[in-house]
JSON list of C-alpha atoms and ligand atoms in Angstrom, two decimals:
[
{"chain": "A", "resi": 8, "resn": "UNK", "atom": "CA", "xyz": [-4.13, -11.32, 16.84]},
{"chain": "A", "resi": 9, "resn": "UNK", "atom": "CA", "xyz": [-1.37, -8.67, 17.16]},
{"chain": "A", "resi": 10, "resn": "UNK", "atom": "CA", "xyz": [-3.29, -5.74, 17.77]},
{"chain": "A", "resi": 11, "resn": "UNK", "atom": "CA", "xyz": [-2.31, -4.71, 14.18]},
{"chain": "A", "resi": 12, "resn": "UNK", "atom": "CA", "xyz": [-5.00, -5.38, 11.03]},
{"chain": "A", "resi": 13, "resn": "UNK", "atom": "CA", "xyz": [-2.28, -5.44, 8.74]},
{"chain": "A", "resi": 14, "resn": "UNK", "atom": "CA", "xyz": [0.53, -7.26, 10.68]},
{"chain": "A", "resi": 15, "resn": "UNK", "atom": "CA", "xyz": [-2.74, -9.98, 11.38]},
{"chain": "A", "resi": 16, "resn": "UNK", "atom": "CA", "xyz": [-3.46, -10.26, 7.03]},
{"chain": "A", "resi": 17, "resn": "UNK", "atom": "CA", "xyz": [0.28, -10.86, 6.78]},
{"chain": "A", "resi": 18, "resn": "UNK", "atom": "CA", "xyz": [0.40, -13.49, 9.36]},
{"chain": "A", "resi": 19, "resn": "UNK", "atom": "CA", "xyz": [-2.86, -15.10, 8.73]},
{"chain": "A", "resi": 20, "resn": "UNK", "atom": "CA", "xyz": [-4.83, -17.04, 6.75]},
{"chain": "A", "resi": 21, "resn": "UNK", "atom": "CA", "xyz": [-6.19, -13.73, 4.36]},
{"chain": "A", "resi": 22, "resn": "UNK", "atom": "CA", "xyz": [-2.60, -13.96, 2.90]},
{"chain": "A", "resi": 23, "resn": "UNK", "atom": "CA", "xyz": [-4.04, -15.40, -0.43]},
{"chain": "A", "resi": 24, "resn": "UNK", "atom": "CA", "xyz": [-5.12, -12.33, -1.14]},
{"chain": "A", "resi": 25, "resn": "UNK", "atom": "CA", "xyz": [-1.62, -10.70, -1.47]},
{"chain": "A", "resi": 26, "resn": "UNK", "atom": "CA", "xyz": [-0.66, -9.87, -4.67]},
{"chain": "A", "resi": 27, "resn": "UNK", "atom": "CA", "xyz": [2.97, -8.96, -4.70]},
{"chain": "A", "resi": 28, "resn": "UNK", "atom": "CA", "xyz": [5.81, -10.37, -1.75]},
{"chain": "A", "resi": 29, "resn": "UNK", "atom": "CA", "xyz": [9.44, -9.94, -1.37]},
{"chain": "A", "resi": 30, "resn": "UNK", "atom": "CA", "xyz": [11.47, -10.56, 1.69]},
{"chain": "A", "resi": 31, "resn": "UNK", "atom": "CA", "xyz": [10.45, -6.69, 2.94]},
{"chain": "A", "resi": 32, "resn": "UNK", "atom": "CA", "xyz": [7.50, -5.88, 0.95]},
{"chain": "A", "resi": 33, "resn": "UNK", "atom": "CA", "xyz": [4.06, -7.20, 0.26]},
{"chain": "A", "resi": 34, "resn": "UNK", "atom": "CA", "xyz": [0.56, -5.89, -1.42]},
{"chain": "A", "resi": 35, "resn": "UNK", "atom": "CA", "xyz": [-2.94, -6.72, -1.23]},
{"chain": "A", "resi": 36, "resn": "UNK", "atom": "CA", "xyz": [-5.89, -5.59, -2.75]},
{"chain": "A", "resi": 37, "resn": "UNK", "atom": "CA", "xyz": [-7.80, -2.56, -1.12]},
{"chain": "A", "resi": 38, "resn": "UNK", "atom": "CA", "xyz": [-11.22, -3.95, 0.79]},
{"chain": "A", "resi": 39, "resn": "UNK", "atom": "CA", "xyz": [-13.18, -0.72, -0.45]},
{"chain": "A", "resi": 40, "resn": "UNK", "atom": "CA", "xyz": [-11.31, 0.33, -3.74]},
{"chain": "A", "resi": 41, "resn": "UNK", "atom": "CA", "xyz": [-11.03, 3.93, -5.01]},
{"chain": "A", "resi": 42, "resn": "UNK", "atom": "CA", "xyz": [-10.05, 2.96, -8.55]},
{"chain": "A", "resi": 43, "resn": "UNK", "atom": "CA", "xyz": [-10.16, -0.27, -10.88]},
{"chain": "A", "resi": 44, "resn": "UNK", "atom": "CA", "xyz": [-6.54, -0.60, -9.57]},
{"chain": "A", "resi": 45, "resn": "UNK", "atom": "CA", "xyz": [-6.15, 0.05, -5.96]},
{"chain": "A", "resi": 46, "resn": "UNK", "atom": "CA", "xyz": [-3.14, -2.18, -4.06]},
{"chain": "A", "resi": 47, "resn": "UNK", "atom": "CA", "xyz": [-2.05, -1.41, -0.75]},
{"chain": "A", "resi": 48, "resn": "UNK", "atom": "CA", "xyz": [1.40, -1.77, -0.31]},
{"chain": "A", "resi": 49, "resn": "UNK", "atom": "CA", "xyz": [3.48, -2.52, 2.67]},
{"chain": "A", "resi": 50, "resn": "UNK", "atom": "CA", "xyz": [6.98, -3.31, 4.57]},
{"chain": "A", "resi": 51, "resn": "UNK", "atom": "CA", "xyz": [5.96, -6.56, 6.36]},
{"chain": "A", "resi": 52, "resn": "UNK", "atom": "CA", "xyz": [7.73, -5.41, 9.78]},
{"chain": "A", "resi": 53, "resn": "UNK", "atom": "CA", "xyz": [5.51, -3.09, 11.28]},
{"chain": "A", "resi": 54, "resn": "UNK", "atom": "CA", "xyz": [5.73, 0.90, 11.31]},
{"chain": "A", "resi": 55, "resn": "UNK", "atom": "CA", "xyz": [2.96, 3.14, 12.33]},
{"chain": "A", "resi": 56, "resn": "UNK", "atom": "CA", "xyz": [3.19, 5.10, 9.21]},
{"chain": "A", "resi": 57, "resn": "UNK", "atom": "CA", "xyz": [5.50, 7.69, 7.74]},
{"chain": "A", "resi": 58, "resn": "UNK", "atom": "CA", "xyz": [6.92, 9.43, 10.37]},
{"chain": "A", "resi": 59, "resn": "UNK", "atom": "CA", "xyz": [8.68, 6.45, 11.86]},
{"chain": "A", "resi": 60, "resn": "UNK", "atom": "CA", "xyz": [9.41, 4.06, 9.28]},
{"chain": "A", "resi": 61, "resn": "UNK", "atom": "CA", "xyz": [13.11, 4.58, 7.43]},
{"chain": "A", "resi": 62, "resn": "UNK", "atom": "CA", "xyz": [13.79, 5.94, 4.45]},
{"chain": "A", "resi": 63, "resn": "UNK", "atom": "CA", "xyz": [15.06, 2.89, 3.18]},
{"chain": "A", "resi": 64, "resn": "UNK", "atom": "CA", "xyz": [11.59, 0.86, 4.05]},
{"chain": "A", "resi": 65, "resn": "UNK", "atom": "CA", "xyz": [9.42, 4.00, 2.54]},
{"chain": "A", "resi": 66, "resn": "UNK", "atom": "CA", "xyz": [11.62, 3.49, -0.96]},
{"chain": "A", "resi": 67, "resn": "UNK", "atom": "CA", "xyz": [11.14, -0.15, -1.45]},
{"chain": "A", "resi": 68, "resn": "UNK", "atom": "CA", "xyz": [7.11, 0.41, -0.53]},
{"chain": "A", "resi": 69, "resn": "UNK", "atom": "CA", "xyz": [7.38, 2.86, -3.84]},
{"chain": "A", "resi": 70, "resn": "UNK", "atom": "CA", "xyz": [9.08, 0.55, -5.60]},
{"chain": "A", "resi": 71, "resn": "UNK", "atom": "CA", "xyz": [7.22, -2.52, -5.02]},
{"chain": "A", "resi": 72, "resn": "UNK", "atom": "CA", "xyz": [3.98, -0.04, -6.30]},
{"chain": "A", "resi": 73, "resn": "UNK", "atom": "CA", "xyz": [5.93, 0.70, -9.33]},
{"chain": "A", "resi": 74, "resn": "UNK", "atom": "CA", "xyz": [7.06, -2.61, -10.44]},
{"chain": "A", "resi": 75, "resn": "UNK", "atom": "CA", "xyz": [2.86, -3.85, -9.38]},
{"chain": "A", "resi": 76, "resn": "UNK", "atom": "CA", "xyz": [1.57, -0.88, -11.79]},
{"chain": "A", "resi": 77, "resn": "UNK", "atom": "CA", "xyz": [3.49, -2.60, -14.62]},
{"chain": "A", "resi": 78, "resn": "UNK", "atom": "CA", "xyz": [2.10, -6.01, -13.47]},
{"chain": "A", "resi": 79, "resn": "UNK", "atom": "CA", "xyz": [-1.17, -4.44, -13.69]},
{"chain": "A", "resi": 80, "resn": "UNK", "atom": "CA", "xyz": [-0.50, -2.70, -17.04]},
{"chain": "A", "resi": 81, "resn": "UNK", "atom": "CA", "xyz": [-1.45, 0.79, -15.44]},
{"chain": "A", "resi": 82, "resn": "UNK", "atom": "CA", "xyz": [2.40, 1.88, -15.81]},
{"chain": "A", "resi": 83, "resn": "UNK", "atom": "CA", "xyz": [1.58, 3.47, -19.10]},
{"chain": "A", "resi": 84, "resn": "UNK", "atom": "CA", "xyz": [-1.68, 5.27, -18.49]},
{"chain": "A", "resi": 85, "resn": "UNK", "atom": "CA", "xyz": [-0.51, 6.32, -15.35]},
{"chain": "A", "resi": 86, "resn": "UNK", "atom": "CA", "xyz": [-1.29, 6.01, -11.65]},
{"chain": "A", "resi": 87, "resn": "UNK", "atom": "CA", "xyz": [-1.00, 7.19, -8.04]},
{"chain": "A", "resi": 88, "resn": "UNK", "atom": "CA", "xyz": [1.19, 6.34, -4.88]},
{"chain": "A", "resi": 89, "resn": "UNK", "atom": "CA", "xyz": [-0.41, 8.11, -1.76]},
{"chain": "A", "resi": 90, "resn": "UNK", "atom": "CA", "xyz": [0.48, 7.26, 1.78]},
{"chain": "A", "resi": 91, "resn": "UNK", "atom": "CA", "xyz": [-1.74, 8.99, 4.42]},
{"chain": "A", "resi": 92, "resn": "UNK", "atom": "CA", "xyz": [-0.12, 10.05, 7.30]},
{"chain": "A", "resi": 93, "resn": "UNK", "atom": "CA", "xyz": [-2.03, 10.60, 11.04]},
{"chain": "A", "resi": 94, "resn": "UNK", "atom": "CA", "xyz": [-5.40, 12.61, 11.31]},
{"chain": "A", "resi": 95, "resn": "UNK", "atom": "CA", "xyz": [-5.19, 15.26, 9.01]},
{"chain": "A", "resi": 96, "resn": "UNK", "atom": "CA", "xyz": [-3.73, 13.36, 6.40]},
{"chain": "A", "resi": 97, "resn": "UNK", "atom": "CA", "xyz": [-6.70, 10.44, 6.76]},
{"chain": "A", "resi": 98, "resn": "UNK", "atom": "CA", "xyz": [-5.05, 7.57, 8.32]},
{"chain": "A", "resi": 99, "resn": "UNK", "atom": "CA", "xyz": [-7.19, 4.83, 9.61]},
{"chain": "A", "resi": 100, "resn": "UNK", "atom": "CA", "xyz": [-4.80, 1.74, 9.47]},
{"chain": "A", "resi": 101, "resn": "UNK", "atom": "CA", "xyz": [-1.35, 2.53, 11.83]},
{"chain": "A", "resi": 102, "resn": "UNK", "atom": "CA", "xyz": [0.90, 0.77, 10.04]},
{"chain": "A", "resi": 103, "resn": "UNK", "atom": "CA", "xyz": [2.58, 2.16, 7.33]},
{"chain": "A", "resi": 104, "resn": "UNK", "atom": "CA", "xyz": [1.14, 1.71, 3.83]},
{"chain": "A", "resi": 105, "resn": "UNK", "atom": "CA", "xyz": [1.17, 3.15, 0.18]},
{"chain": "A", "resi": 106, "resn": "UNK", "atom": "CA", "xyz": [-2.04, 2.95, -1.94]},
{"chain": "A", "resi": 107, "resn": "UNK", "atom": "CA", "xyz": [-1.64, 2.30, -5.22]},
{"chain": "A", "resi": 108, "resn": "UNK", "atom": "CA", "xyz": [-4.53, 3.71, -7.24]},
{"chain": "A", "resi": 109, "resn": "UNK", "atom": "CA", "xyz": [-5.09, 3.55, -10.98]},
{"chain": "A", "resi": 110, "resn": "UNK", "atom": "CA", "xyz": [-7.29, 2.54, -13.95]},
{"chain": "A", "resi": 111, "resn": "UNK", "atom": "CA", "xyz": [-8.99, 5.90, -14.07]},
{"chain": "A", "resi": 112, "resn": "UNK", "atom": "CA", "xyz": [-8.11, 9.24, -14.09]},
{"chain": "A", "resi": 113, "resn": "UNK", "atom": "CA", "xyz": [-7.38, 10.96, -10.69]},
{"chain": "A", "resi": 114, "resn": "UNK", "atom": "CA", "xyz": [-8.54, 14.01, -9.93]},
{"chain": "A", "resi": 115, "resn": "UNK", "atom": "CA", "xyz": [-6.56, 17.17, -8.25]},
{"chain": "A", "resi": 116, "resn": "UNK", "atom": "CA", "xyz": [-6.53, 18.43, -5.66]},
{"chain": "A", "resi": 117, "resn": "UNK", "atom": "CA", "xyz": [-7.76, 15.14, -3.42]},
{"chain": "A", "resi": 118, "resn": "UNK", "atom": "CA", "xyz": [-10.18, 16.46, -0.94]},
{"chain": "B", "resi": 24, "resn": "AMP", "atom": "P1", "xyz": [-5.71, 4.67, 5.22]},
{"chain": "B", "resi": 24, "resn": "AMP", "atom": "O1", "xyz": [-7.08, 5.27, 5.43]},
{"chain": "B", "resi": 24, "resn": "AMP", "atom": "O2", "xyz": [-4.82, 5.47, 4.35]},
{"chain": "B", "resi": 24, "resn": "AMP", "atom": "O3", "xyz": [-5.09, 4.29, 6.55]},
{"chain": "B", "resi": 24, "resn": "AMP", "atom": "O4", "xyz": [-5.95, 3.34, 4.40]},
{"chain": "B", "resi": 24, "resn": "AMP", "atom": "C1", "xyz": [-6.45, 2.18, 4.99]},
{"chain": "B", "resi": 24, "resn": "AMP", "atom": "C2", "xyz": [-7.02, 1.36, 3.87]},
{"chain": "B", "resi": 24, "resn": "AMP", "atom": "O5", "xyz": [-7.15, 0.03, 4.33]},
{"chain": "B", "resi": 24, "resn": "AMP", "atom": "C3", "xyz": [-8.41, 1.80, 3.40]},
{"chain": "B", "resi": 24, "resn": "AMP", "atom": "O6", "xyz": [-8.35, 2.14, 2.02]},
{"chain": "B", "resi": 24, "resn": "AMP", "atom": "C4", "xyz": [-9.28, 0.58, 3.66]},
{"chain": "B", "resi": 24, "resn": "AMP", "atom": "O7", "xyz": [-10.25, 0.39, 2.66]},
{"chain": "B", "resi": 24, "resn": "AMP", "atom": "C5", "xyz": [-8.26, -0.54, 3.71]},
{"chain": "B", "resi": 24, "resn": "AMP", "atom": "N1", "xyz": [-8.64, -1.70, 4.50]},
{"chain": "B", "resi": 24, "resn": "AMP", "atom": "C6", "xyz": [-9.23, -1.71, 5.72]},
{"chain": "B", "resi": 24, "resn": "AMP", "atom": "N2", "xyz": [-9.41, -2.98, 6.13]},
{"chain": "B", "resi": 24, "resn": "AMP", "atom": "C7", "xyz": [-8.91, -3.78, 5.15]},
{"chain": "B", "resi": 24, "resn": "AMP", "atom": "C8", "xyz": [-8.80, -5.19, 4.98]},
{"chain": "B", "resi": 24, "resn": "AMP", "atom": "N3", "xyz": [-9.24, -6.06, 5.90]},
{"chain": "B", "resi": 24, "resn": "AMP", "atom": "N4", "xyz": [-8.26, -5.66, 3.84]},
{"chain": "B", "resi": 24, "resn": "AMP", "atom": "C9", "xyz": [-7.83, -4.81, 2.89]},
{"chain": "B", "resi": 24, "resn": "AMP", "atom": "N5", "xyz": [-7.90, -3.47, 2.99]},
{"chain": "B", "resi": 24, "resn": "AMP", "atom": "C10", "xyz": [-8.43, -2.96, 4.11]},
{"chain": "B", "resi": 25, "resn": "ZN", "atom": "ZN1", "xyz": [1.24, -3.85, 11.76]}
]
């Protein structure tokens, strides 16, 4: 146990459920989805979320989602990336991740 939910699903034995891995990246599937299509993707080295991650690990989290939307043949239709960021923004899980949400349409503004 790290102290970390996500750096413990990385490391443990939930890793079957991951869905998409590179050497920085990986993506599981959401515990309480929003959409028929909701991944959470994620640099494997922990950051607490937005504000102190790099640029560089923020990019290949979006890219990972993009290249998983085609996987998931949502790249068409469309989808959302969404990271939330400290208290206003709805973060419950400090370390950084994007959601990936598709398979319906997404409504505007988000609450
Ligand atoms: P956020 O509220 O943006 O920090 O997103 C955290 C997300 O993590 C939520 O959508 C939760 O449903 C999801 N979540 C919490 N625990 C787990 C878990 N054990 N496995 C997968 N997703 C989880
Ligand atoms: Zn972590």
């Amino acid at each position: 146990m790290s102290g970390c939910l996500f750096c413990d699903i990385l490391s443990g034995d939930k890793r079957s459920g991951i869905v998409y891995e590179d050497e920085h990246i990986a993506a599981f599937e959401d515990i309480n989805p929003q959409a028929p299509v909701h991944v959470l993707v994620l640099p494997k080295r922990h950051y607490t979320g937005l504000n102190d991650a790099p640029a560089e690990t923020s990019g290949r989290c979006i890219e990972a989602a993009r290249r998983i939307a085609s996987e998931k043949g949502i790249d068409n239709s469309g989808y959302r990336v969404v990271a939330n960021c400290g208290s206003d923004g709805g973060q419950t899980v400090g370390h950084l991740h994007f959601h990936l949400l598709g398979g319906r349409r997404m409504k505007w503004p988000p609450g």
